[in-house]
Structures are given as C-alpha cells and as structure tokens.
Amino acid sequence: MACINTLQSCSMFKGAKAEARRGKATGAGSFGCRASTFMDGSGLRLGLDENPDAIISGEWPENFSLLSYDDLRAYLQSQQQQQQQPPSHAADQQRGPLLREAMSTPVLMVTAEQALVEVEGHFQLVSGLPVVDSARRCVGVVVKSDRARASHGPKTKIADVMTSPAITLSCDKTVQL
C-alpha cells in the first residue's frame, strides 16, 4: 500500500502508522507512513528525493493514476496564467472567439452574373456564399434555400435569387457563444 502526506490523516492509515511506530508492522499487508515517503511490509521505502515525479503523480507499481504529474502541472500553470491576465483579456475570452477564428477559409465567393449551376458544388462545403462585385465588395448573399426561388432552374443568375444588401462584419468582431 502507499501513502503520501495528504493520506496520512485518513483513519485507515492512522492505525497502521501507530503499529509501524511500535514496531508491529510485519507481513505483506502492513505498511508505515512518514511525510514524503512510501513504505510497504518488506521495508522498502521510497523517499521524495529519490523519485519525486513518481511519488507526486502516484505512478509506481503499487498505485496507478490516470493523472500524470505533467498533466497536473500543465493544468495548474494554465490556471495561474488565467489569473495573471489583465481584466481586458479575461473579458475577451468570456465573449467568445474572434470571427476570423470561426469562419471558413479560404472564403468562397461568387458574382451576381454567375448561374446557380456554376456554384452548385460550393454548397457541398458551405451553406451560404457571399456575392461580390468587381471590386470584391460584398453586395449580397446566396444560400442553399435560394435555389427553390430559381425561376429558370439551374440557369438562373445569382442576382435574381440572392439576398441583398448583405449584413457584413469585420473579422475582428467576436462571436457570441
């Protein structure tokens, strides 16, 4: 069995500690505990200075832990970094990611002069496409459901079915979660 400082106050270990101090700790099932040590019935004792990572993480043959010391250290460091951030950064994290982090890239675009049949393949990747003019300014949006309004079927021009004007946002805006 094993103990670390945090387990020594447990009532299960108190009796064993007392027996170990009186010299009655014998056999494979008995154990003794001291601060920063591991001791089994065979008299093997591993001190903290001999293998601190194994003791802290609880990863020695008699005890297996799913949480490794590296995992715990990484978690604690991330918590410390979050606490040290200025309030403005913490507020940004609570608002959500920036639009540039959430949007699909590269941005697929179509022109108002194109026919629906020309852009049909894009709807397998995205649900909507920005419609741009020759200066690449967004003038509208065409979505999958706009195909139902196509008066000439797949040969209908995007200008005839798109929603205009388009509501646009700059990529430095945040996404509400």
Tab-separated table of C-alpha atoms in Angstrom:
chain	number	residue	atom	x	y	z
A	1	MET	CA	0.000	0.000	0.000
A	2	ALA	CA	1.058	3.597	-0.253
A	3	CYS	CA	0.586	6.911	1.395
A	4	ILE	CA	1.535	10.459	0.715
A	5	ASN	CA	1.265	13.366	3.139
A	6	THR	CA	-2.347	14.017	2.183
A	7	LEU	CA	-3.408	10.475	3.071
A	8	GLN	CA	-1.779	10.357	6.498
A	9	SER	CA	-4.734	11.970	8.226
A	10	CYS	CA	-7.101	9.257	6.943
A	11	SER	CA	-8.379	6.984	9.735
A	12	MET	CA	-7.451	3.908	7.675
A	13	PHE	CA	-3.813	4.927	7.849
A	14	LYS	CA	-3.746	6.091	11.485
A	15	GLY	CA	-3.838	2.578	12.915
A	16	ALA	CA	-1.152	1.341	10.549
A	17	LYS	CA	1.049	4.318	11.395
A	18	ALA	CA	0.734	3.564	15.087
A	19	GLU	CA	1.585	-0.129	14.545
A	20	ALA	CA	4.584	0.823	12.420
A	21	ARG	CA	5.873	3.156	15.131
A	22	ARG	CA	5.527	0.433	17.798
A	23	GLY	CA	7.441	-1.986	15.581
A	24	LYS	CA	4.465	-4.282	14.956
A	25	ALA	CA	4.344	-3.667	11.191
A	26	THR	CA	5.043	-7.077	9.643
A	27	GLY	CA	3.837	-9.041	6.643
A	28	ALA	CA	2.914	-8.039	3.133
A	29	GLY	CA	-0.340	-6.347	4.146
A	30	SER	CA	1.143	-3.924	6.650
A	31	PHE	CA	2.668	-0.574	5.884
A	32	GLY	CA	4.015	2.509	7.547
A	33	CYS	CA	3.907	6.143	6.549
A	34	ARG	CA	6.079	9.164	7.084
A	35	ALA	CA	5.999	12.547	5.462
A	36	SER	CA	7.094	12.243	1.841
A	37	THR	CA	7.748	8.502	1.976
A	38	PHE	CA	6.347	5.221	0.735
A	39	MET	CA	6.836	2.061	2.759
A	40	ASP	CA	5.454	-1.433	2.327
A	41	GLY	CA	5.727	-4.512	4.555
A	42	SER	CA	9.035	-5.574	3.008
A	43	GLY	CA	10.744	-2.497	4.408
A	44	LEU	CA	11.154	-0.798	1.017
A	45	ARG	CA	10.864	2.929	1.451
A	46	LEU	CA	10.993	5.437	-1.359
A	47	GLY	CA	11.825	8.964	-0.248
A	48	LEU	CA	10.613	12.059	-2.068
A	49	ASP	CA	14.148	12.975	-3.071
A	50	GLU	CA	14.695	9.589	-4.766
A	51	ASN	CA	11.920	9.901	-7.384
A	52	PRO	CA	9.716	12.960	-6.789
A	53	ASP	CA	7.780	12.740	-10.059
A	54	ALA	CA	6.655	9.181	-9.374
A	55	ILE	CA	5.608	9.963	-5.818
A	56	ILE	CA	3.760	13.160	-6.649
A	57	SER	CA	1.917	11.647	-9.596
A	58	GLY	CA	1.194	8.364	-7.811
A	59	GLU	CA	2.655	6.343	-10.676
A	60	TRP	CA	4.586	3.500	-9.100
A	61	PRO	CA	3.749	-0.205	-9.451
A	62	GLU	CA	1.555	-0.373	-6.356
A	63	ASN	CA	-0.528	2.628	-7.358
A	64	PHE	CA	-1.683	3.704	-10.809
A	65	SER	CA	-3.119	7.118	-11.544
A	66	LEU	CA	-4.659	8.383	-14.780
A	67	LEU	CA	-3.475	11.890	-13.937
A	68	SER	CA	0.215	12.338	-14.610
A	69	TYR	CA	2.415	14.917	-12.962
A	70	ASP	CA	2.866	16.647	-16.337
A	71	ASP	CA	-0.923	16.880	-16.786
A	72	LEU	CA	-1.356	18.361	-13.323
A	73	ARG	CA	1.499	20.813	-13.829
A	74	ALA	CA	0.101	21.944	-17.211
A	75	TYR	CA	-3.354	22.457	-15.687
A	76	LEU	CA	-2.029	24.434	-12.721
A	77	GLN	CA	0.147	26.593	-14.982
A	78	SER	CA	-2.823	27.387	-17.234
A	79	GLN	CA	-4.895	28.361	-14.197
A	80	GLN	CA	-2.091	30.586	-12.956
A	81	GLN	CA	-1.773	32.275	-16.361
A	82	GLN	CA	-5.515	32.933	-16.485
A	83	GLN	CA	-5.406	34.542	-13.053
A	84	GLN	CA	-2.463	36.735	-14.061
A	85	GLN	CA	-4.108	38.052	-17.247
A	86	PRO	CA	-5.262	41.654	-17.210
A	87	PRO	CA	-9.053	42.002	-16.870
A	88	SER	CA	-9.444	43.101	-20.507
A	89	HIS	CA	-8.036	39.767	-21.755
A	90	ALA	CA	-10.260	37.787	-19.399
A	91	ALA	CA	-13.310	39.678	-20.683
A	92	ASP	CA	-12.309	38.908	-24.289
A	93	GLN	CA	-12.172	35.185	-23.507
A	94	GLN	CA	-15.641	35.251	-21.957
A	95	ARG	CA	-17.142	36.977	-25.009
A	96	GLY	CA	-16.087	34.268	-27.418
A	97	PRO	CA	-13.657	33.743	-30.271
A	98	LEU	CA	-12.957	36.279	-32.976
A	99	LEU	CA	-14.868	35.879	-36.217
A	100	ARG	CA	-11.624	35.174	-38.110
A	101	GLU	CA	-11.106	32.138	-35.826
A	102	ALA	CA	-14.594	30.750	-36.501
A	103	MET	CA	-15.062	31.461	-40.199
A	104	SER	CA	-14.263	29.117	-43.061
A	105	THR	CA	-11.128	29.927	-45.013
A	106	PRO	CA	-10.429	30.467	-47.767
A	107	VAL	CA	-13.633	32.401	-48.321
A	108	LEU	CA	-15.552	31.085	-51.324
A	109	MET	CA	-17.151	33.929	-53.313
A	110	VAL	CA	-19.480	34.199	-56.291
A	111	THR	CA	-20.547	37.045	-58.567
A	112	ALA	CA	-24.069	38.186	-59.331
A	113	GLU	CA	-23.608	37.329	-63.028
A	114	GLN	CA	-22.873	33.648	-62.414
A	115	ALA	CA	-25.560	30.992	-62.850
A	116	LEU	CA	-26.605	28.725	-59.966
A	117	VAL	CA	-25.272	25.686	-61.822
A	118	GLU	CA	-21.753	27.201	-61.701
A	119	VAL	CA	-21.718	27.412	-57.900
A	120	GLU	CA	-23.717	24.280	-57.044
A	121	GLY	CA	-20.574	22.422	-55.936
A	122	HIS	CA	-19.782	25.071	-53.315
A	123	PHE	CA	-22.971	24.218	-51.417
A	124	GLN	CA	-21.474	20.842	-50.520
A	125	LEU	CA	-18.887	22.700	-48.425
A	126	VAL	CA	-20.832	25.683	-47.073
A	127	SER	CA	-24.466	26.683	-46.622
A	128	GLY	CA	-24.089	30.222	-47.945
A	129	LEU	CA	-21.821	32.253	-50.184
A	130	PRO	CA	-21.060	35.972	-50.319
A	131	VAL	CA	-21.881	37.624	-53.640
A	132	VAL	CA	-19.220	40.181	-54.581
A	133	ASP	CA	-18.910	42.889	-57.231
A	134	SER	CA	-15.866	43.528	-59.445
A	135	ALA	CA	-14.135	45.384	-56.575
A	136	ARG	CA	-14.726	42.343	-54.306
A	137	ARG	CA	-17.178	44.221	-52.082
A	138	CYS	CA	-19.962	42.093	-50.663
A	139	VAL	CA	-23.257	43.016	-52.343
A	140	GLY	CA	-25.379	40.083	-51.248
A	141	VAL	CA	-25.604	36.506	-50.041
A	142	VAL	CA	-26.850	33.371	-51.761
A	143	VAL	CA	-27.802	30.313	-49.676
A	144	LYS	CA	-28.883	26.757	-50.482
A	145	SER	CA	-32.550	27.529	-49.947
A	146	ASP	CA	-32.400	30.287	-52.608
A	147	ARG	CA	-32.321	27.549	-55.256
A	148	ALA	CA	-36.042	26.977	-54.616
A	149	ARG	CA	-36.752	30.527	-55.860
A	150	ALA	CA	-34.875	29.998	-59.128
A	151	SER	CA	-37.316	30.798	-61.939
A	152	HIS	CA	-35.093	29.327	-64.674
A	153	GLY	CA	-33.787	26.367	-62.689
A	154	PRO	CA	-30.024	25.905	-62.522
A	155	LYS	CA	-29.503	28.522	-65.261
A	156	THR	CA	-30.936	31.288	-63.064
A	157	LYS	CA	-28.495	34.113	-62.368
A	158	ILE	CA	-27.423	34.566	-58.763
A	159	ALA	CA	-28.508	38.219	-58.940
A	160	ASP	CA	-32.121	37.003	-59.314
A	161	VAL	CA	-32.160	34.893	-56.110
A	162	MET	CA	-29.591	36.447	-53.760
A	163	THR	CA	-30.455	38.354	-50.600
A	164	SER	CA	-29.273	41.936	-50.790
A	165	PRO	CA	-27.931	44.016	-49.136
A	166	ALA	CA	-25.744	41.649	-47.164
A	167	ILE	CA	-25.122	42.159	-43.475
A	168	THR	CA	-21.344	42.130	-43.085
A	169	LEU	CA	-18.953	42.111	-40.139
A	170	SER	CA	-15.228	42.689	-39.946
A	171	CYS	CA	-13.106	39.692	-38.983
A	172	ASP	CA	-12.017	41.292	-35.684
A	173	LYS	CA	-15.549	41.106	-34.210
A	174	THR	CA	-16.346	38.433	-31.633
A	175	VAL	CA	-18.713	35.509	-31.957
A	176	GLN	CA	-21.386	35.190	-29.253
A	177	LEU	CA	-21.475	31.680	-27.844
